[in-house]
Tab-separated table of C-alpha atoms in Angstrom:
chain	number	residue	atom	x	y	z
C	1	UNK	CA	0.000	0.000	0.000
C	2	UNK	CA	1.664	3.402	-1.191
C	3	UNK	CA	-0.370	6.482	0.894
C	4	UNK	CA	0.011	9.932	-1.120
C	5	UNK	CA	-2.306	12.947	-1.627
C	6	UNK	CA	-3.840	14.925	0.965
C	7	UNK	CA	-5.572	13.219	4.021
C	8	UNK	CA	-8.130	14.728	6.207
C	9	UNK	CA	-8.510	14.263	9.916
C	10	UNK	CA	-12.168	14.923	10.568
C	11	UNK	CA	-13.306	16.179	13.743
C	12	UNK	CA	-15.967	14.696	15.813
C	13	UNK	CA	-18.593	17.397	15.290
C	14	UNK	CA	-21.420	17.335	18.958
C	15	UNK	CA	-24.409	18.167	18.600
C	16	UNK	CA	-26.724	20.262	20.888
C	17	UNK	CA	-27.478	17.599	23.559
C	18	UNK	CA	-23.445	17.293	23.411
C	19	UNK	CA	-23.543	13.579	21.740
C	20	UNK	CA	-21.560	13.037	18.706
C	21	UNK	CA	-23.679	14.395	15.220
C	22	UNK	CA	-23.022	11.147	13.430
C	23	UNK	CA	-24.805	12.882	10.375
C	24	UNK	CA	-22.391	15.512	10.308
C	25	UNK	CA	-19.414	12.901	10.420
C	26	UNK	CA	-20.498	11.420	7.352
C	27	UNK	CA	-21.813	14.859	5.659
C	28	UNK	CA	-18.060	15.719	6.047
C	29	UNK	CA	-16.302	12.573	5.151
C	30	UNK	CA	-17.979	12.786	1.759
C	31	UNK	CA	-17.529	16.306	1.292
C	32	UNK	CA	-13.665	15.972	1.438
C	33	UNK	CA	-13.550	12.911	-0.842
C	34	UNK	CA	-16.089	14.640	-2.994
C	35	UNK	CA	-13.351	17.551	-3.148
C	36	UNK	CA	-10.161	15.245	-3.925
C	37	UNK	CA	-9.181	13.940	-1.038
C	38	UNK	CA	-7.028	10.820	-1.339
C	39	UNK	CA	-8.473	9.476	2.043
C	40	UNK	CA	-9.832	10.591	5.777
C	41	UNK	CA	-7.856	9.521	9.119
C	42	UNK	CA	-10.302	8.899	11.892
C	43	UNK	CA	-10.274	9.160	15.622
C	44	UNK	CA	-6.671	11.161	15.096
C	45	UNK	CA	-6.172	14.112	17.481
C	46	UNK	CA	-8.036	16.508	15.496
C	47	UNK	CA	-11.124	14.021	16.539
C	48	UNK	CA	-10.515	14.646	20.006
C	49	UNK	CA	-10.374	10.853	20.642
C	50	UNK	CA	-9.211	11.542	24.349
C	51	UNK	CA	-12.501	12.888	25.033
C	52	UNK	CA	-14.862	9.996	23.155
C	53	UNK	CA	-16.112	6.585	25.118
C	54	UNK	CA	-15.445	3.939	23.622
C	55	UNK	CA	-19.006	3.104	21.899
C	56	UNK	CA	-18.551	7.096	20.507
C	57	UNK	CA	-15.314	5.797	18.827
C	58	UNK	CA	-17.240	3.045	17.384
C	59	UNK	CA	-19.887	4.595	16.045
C	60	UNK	CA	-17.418	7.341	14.141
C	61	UNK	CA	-15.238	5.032	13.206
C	62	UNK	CA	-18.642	2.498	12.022
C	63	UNK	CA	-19.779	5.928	10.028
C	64	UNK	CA	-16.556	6.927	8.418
C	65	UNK	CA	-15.519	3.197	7.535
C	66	UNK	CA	-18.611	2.855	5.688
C	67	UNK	CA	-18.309	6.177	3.404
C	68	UNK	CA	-14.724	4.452	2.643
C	69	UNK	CA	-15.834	1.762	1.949
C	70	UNK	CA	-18.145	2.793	-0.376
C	71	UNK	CA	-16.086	5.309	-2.116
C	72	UNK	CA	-13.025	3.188	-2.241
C	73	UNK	CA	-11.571	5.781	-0.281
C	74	UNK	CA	-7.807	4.664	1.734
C	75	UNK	CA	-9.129	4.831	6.239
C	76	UNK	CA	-6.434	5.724	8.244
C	77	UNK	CA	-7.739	4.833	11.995
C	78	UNK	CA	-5.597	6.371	14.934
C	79	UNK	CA	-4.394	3.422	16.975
C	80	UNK	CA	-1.127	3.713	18.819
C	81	UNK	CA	-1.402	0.584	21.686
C	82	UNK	CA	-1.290	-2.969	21.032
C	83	UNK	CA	-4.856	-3.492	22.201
C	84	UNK	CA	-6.436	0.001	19.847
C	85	UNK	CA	-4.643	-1.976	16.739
C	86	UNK	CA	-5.706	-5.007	17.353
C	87	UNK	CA	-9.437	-3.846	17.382
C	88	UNK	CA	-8.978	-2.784	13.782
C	89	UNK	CA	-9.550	-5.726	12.642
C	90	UNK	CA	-12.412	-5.948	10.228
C	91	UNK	CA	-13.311	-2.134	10.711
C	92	UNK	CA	-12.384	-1.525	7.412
C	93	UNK	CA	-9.413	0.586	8.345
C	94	UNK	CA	-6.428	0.390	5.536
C	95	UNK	CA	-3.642	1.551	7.910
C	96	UNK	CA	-3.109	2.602	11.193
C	97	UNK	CA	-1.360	6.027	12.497
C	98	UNK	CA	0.050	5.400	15.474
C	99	UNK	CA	1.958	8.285	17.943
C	100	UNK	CA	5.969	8.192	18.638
C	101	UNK	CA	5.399	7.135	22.344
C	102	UNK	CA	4.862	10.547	24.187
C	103	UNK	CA	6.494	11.921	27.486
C	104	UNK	CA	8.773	8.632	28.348
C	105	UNK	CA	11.470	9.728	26.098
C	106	UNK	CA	12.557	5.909	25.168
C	107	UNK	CA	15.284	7.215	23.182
C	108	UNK	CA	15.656	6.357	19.229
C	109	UNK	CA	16.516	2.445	20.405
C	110	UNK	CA	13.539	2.540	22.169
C	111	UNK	CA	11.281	4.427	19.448
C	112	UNK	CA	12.476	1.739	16.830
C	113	UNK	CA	12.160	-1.228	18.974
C	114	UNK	CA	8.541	-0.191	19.892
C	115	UNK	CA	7.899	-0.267	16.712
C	116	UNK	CA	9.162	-3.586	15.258
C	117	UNK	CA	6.879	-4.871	18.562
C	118	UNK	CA	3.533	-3.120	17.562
C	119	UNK	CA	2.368	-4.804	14.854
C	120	UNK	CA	-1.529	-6.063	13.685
C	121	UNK	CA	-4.431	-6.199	11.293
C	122	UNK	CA	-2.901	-3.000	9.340
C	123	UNK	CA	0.062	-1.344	8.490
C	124	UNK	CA	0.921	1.486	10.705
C	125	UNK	CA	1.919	5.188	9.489
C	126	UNK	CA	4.309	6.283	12.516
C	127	UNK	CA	3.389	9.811	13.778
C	128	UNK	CA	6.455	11.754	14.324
C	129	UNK	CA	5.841	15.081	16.725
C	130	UNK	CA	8.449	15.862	18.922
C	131	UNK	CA	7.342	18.988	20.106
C	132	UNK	CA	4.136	16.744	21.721
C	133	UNK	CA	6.236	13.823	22.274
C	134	UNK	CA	9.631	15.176	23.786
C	135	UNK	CA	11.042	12.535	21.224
C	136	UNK	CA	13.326	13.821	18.539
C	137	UNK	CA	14.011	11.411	15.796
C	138	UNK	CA	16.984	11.629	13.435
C	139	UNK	CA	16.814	10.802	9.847
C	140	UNK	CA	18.426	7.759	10.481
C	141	UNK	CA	16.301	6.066	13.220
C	142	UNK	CA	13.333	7.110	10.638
C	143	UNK	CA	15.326	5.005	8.291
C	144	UNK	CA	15.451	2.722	10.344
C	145	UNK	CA	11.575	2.466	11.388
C	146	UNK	CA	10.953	2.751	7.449
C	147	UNK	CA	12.868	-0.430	7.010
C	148	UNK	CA	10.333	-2.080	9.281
C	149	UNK	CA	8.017	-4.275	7.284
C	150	UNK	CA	4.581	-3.163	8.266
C	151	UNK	CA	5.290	0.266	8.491
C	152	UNK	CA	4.255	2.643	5.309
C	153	UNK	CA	4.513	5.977	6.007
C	154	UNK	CA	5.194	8.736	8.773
C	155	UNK	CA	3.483	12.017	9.245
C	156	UNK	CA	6.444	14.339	9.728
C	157	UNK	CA	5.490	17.058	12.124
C	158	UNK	CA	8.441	18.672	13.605
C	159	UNK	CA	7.361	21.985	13.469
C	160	UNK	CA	9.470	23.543	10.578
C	161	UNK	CA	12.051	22.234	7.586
C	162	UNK	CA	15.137	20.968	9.895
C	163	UNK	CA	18.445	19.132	8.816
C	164	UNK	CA	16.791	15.705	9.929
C	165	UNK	CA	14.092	16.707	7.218
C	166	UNK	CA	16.253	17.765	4.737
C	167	UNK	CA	18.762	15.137	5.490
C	168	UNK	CA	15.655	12.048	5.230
C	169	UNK	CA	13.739	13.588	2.059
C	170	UNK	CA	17.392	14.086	-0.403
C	171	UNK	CA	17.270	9.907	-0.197
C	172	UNK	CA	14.221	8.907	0.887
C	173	UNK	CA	12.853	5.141	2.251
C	174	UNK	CA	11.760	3.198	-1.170
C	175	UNK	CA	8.322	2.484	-0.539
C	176	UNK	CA	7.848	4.989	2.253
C	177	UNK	CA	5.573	7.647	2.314
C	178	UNK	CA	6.367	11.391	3.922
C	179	UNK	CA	3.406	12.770	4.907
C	180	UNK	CA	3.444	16.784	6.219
C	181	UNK	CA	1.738	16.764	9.309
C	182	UNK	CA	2.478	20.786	9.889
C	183	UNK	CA	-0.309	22.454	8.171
C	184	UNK	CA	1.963	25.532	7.950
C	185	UNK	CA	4.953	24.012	6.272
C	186	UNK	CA	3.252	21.749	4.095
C	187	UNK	CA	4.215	23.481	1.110
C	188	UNK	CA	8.089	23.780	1.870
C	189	UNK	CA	7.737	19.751	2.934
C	190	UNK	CA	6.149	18.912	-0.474
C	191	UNK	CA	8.914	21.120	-2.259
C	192	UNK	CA	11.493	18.823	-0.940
C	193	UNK	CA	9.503	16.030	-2.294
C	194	UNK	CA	6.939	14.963	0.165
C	195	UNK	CA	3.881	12.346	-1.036
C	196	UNK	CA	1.029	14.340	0.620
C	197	UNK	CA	-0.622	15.013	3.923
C	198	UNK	CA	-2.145	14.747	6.656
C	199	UNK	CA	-3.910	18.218	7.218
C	200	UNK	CA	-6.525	19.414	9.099
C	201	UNK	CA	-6.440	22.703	7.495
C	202	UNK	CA	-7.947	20.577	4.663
C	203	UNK	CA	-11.242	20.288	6.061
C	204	UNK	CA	-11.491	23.923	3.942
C	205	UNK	CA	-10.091	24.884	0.569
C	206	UNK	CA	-9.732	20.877	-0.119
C	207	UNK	CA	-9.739	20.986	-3.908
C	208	UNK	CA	-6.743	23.503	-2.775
C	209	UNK	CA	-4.605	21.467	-0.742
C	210	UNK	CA	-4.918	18.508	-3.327
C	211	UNK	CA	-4.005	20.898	-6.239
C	212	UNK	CA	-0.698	21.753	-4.203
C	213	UNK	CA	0.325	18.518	-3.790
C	214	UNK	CA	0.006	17.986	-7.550
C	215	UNK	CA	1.312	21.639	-8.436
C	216	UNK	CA	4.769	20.269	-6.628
C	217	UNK	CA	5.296	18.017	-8.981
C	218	UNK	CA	4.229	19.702	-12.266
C	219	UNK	CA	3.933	23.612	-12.050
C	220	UNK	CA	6.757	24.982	-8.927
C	221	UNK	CA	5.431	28.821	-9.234
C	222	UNK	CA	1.848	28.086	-9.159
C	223	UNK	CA	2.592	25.796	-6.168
C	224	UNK	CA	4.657	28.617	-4.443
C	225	UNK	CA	1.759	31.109	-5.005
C	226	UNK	CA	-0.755	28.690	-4.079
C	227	UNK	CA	0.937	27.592	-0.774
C	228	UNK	CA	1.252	30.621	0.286
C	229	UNK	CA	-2.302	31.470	0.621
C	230	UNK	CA	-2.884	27.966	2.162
C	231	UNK	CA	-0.631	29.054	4.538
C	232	UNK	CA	-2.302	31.922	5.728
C	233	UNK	CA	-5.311	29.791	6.498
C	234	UNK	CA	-4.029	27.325	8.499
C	235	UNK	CA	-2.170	29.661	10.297
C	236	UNK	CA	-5.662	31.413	10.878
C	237	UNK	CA	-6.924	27.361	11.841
C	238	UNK	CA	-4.019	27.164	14.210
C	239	UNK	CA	-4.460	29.959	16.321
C	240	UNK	CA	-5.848	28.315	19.220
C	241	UNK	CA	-5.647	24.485	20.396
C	242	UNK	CA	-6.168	22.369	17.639
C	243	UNK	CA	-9.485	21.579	16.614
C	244	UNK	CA	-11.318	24.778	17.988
C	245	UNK	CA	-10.736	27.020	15.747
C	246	UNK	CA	-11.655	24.163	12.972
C	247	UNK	CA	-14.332	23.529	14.701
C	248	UNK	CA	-15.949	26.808	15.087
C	249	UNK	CA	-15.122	27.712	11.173
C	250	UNK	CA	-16.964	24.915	10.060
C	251	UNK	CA	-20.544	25.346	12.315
C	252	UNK	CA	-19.754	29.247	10.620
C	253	UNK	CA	-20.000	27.502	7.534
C	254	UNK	CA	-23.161	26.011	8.706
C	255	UNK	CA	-21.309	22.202	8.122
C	256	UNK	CA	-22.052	20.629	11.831
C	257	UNK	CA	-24.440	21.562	14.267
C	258	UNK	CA	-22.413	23.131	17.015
C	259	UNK	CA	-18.915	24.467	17.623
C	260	UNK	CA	-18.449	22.330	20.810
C	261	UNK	CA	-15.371	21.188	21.699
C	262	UNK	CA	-15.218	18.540	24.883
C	263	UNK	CA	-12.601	19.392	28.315
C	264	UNK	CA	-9.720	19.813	28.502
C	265	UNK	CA	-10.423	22.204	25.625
C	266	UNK	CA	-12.409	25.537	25.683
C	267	UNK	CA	-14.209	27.337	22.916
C	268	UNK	CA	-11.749	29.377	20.594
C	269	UNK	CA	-11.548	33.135	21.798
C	270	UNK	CA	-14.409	34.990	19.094
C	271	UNK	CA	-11.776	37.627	17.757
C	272	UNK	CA	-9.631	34.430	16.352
C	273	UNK	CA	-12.720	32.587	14.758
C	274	UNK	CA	-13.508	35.817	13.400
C	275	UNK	CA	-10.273	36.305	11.356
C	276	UNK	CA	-10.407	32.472	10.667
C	277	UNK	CA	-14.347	33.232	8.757
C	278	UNK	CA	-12.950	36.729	7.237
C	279	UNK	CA	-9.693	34.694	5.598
C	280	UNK	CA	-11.603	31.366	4.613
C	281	UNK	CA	-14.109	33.559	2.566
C	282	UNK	CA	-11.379	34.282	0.037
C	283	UNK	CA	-11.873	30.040	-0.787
C-alpha cells in the first residue's frame, strides 16, 4: 500500500445535547472525498479521541468506515497501543497512524524497537511530533523504522524544515511515504519532495490542498503562489488548540451543528474565529 495525496482528519462534530452528530461525520467525510481527497484519518487528534467513550469511537469510526468503503476511499484509523490496533480488525481501516510514544522519552533504540513490537491487522503510518512527544528522531532512526516491514509511512510534524528533514527527504525510504503533518509548512515539505498530507487545514479549501500537492510536482510557481495562501489559512486554523478554531469555522460555515469542543479544551476566543471566517471567505 503506497499512501500519497492529501488526508483529512475529521473532527468529531457534537451536537446540541453534546452527543456526537453522526450525520455531520459522514456529511463531512464525503464532502472531502467529494473535493479530492485521497483518504480521511479517523479518531486522530483533530477528533478529540481523548474525550470519546469507547461506543462514541465506534460509532465514528462504524460511520466513516462505511463512506470508505463505499467510495473506495484509503481509512487511516488512529491506533497507537497494542490493544487500539488489534481492534482494527475488520473495521475496514487500511492503515493505522500510530503516535511516537509521548512523554517517556525511550530514546531512538527505544522508538524503533517499539515499533518492530507493535504490529496487527494493518500497516501502521508512525506519527512523528516531537514537540508533543519530547522525542526527537533523526533521519536515520526514521530510516530505520521505514525499514520495518509493516510500516508505510510517517506524518512528519516537527514543526518547521530541519536538517533531519532535509537530510531524510534528499534519499528517501523506497516504498515509504512522507506525509506533512504541519499544516503551515506543508508546502516547503512537499517542495522537498513529500507524497502528501495529513492536514486538518484541509477540512477547507480541499480541492486547494490537493491541487498543491500535484502543483509540486508539475507547475513549482503556481505551487509557491498557491501555498502561500494555504498558509495563511491554516495559520488562521491554528491559532488556538487544535481543533477549535476548525471547529468553530466549520458550524460558521453552517457544516455541523455546534462548535463544541469537549474538556480539557475551551471554545476558541471569538476575535480568532472571526479572522479564521474573514480569511476562509477568500476560498
Amino acid at each position: 500500500m503506497t499512501l500519497s495525496g492529501v488526508y483529512v482528519p475529521l473532527v468529531t462534530p457534537f451536537d446540541a445535547a453534546g452527543g456526537i452528530a453522526l450525520d455531520a461525520v459522514e456529511r463531512l467525510a464525503h464532502e472531502v472525498l467529494d473535493d479530492g481527497a485521497a483518504g480521511i484519518v479517523a479518531l486522530g487528534t483533530t477528533g478529540e479521541p481523548a474525550s470519546l467513550t469507547a461506543d462514541e469511537r465506534r460509532g465514528v469510526l462504524d460511520v466513516v468506515g462505511g463512506v470508505c468503503r463505499e467510495r473506495s476511499a484509503p481509512l487511516v484509523v488512529g491506533a497507537s497501543t497494542q490493544d487500539a490496533l488489534d481492534a482494527l480488525a475488520g473495521t475496514g481501516a487500511t492503515a493505522a497512524l500510530a503516535v511516537v510514544p509521548p512523554f517517556v522519552r525511550p530514546g531512538e533504540d527505544g522508538v524503533v524497537a517499539h515499533f518492530a513490537h507493535l504490529t496487527g491487522p494493518v500497516p501502521l503510518v508512525v506519527y512523528h511530533i516531537p514537540y508533543r512527544t519530547g522525542q526527537a528522531l533523526s533521519a536515520g532512526a526514521l530510516r530505520r523504522i521505514a525499514a520495518l516491514p509493516h510500516v508505510i509511512g510517517v506524518k512528519h510534524a516537527v514543526g518547521g524544515i530541519d536538517a533531519d528533514t532535509v537530510d531524510l527527504l534528499a534519499d528517501p525510504p523506497a516504498d515509504f511515504a512522507v506525509l506533512g503533518g504541519d499544516d503551515l509548512f506543508i508546502s516547503p515539505l512537499l517542495a522537498l519532495g513529500a507524497q502528501g498530507a495529513i492536514l486538518a487545514s484541509a477540512h477547507f479549501a480541499t480541492k486547494s490542498f490537493v491541487e498543491l500537492v500535484d502543483a509540486w510536482r508539475t507547475d513549482p510557481v503556481r505551487a509557491r503562489e498557491l501555498g502561500g495562501r494555504l498558509a495563511a489559512l491554516s495559520n488562521a486554523v491554528f491559532t488556538a488548540p487544535n481543533p477549535t478554531v476548525v471547529k468553530a469555522l466549520l458550524h460558521a460555515q453552517g457544516r455541523i451543528p455546534t462548535p463544541d469542543v469537549r474538556l480539557p479544551l475551551l471554545a476558541a476566543d471569538p476575535a480568532l474565529v472571526a479572522e479564521a471566517v474573514r480569511i476562509s471567505q477568500g476560498w
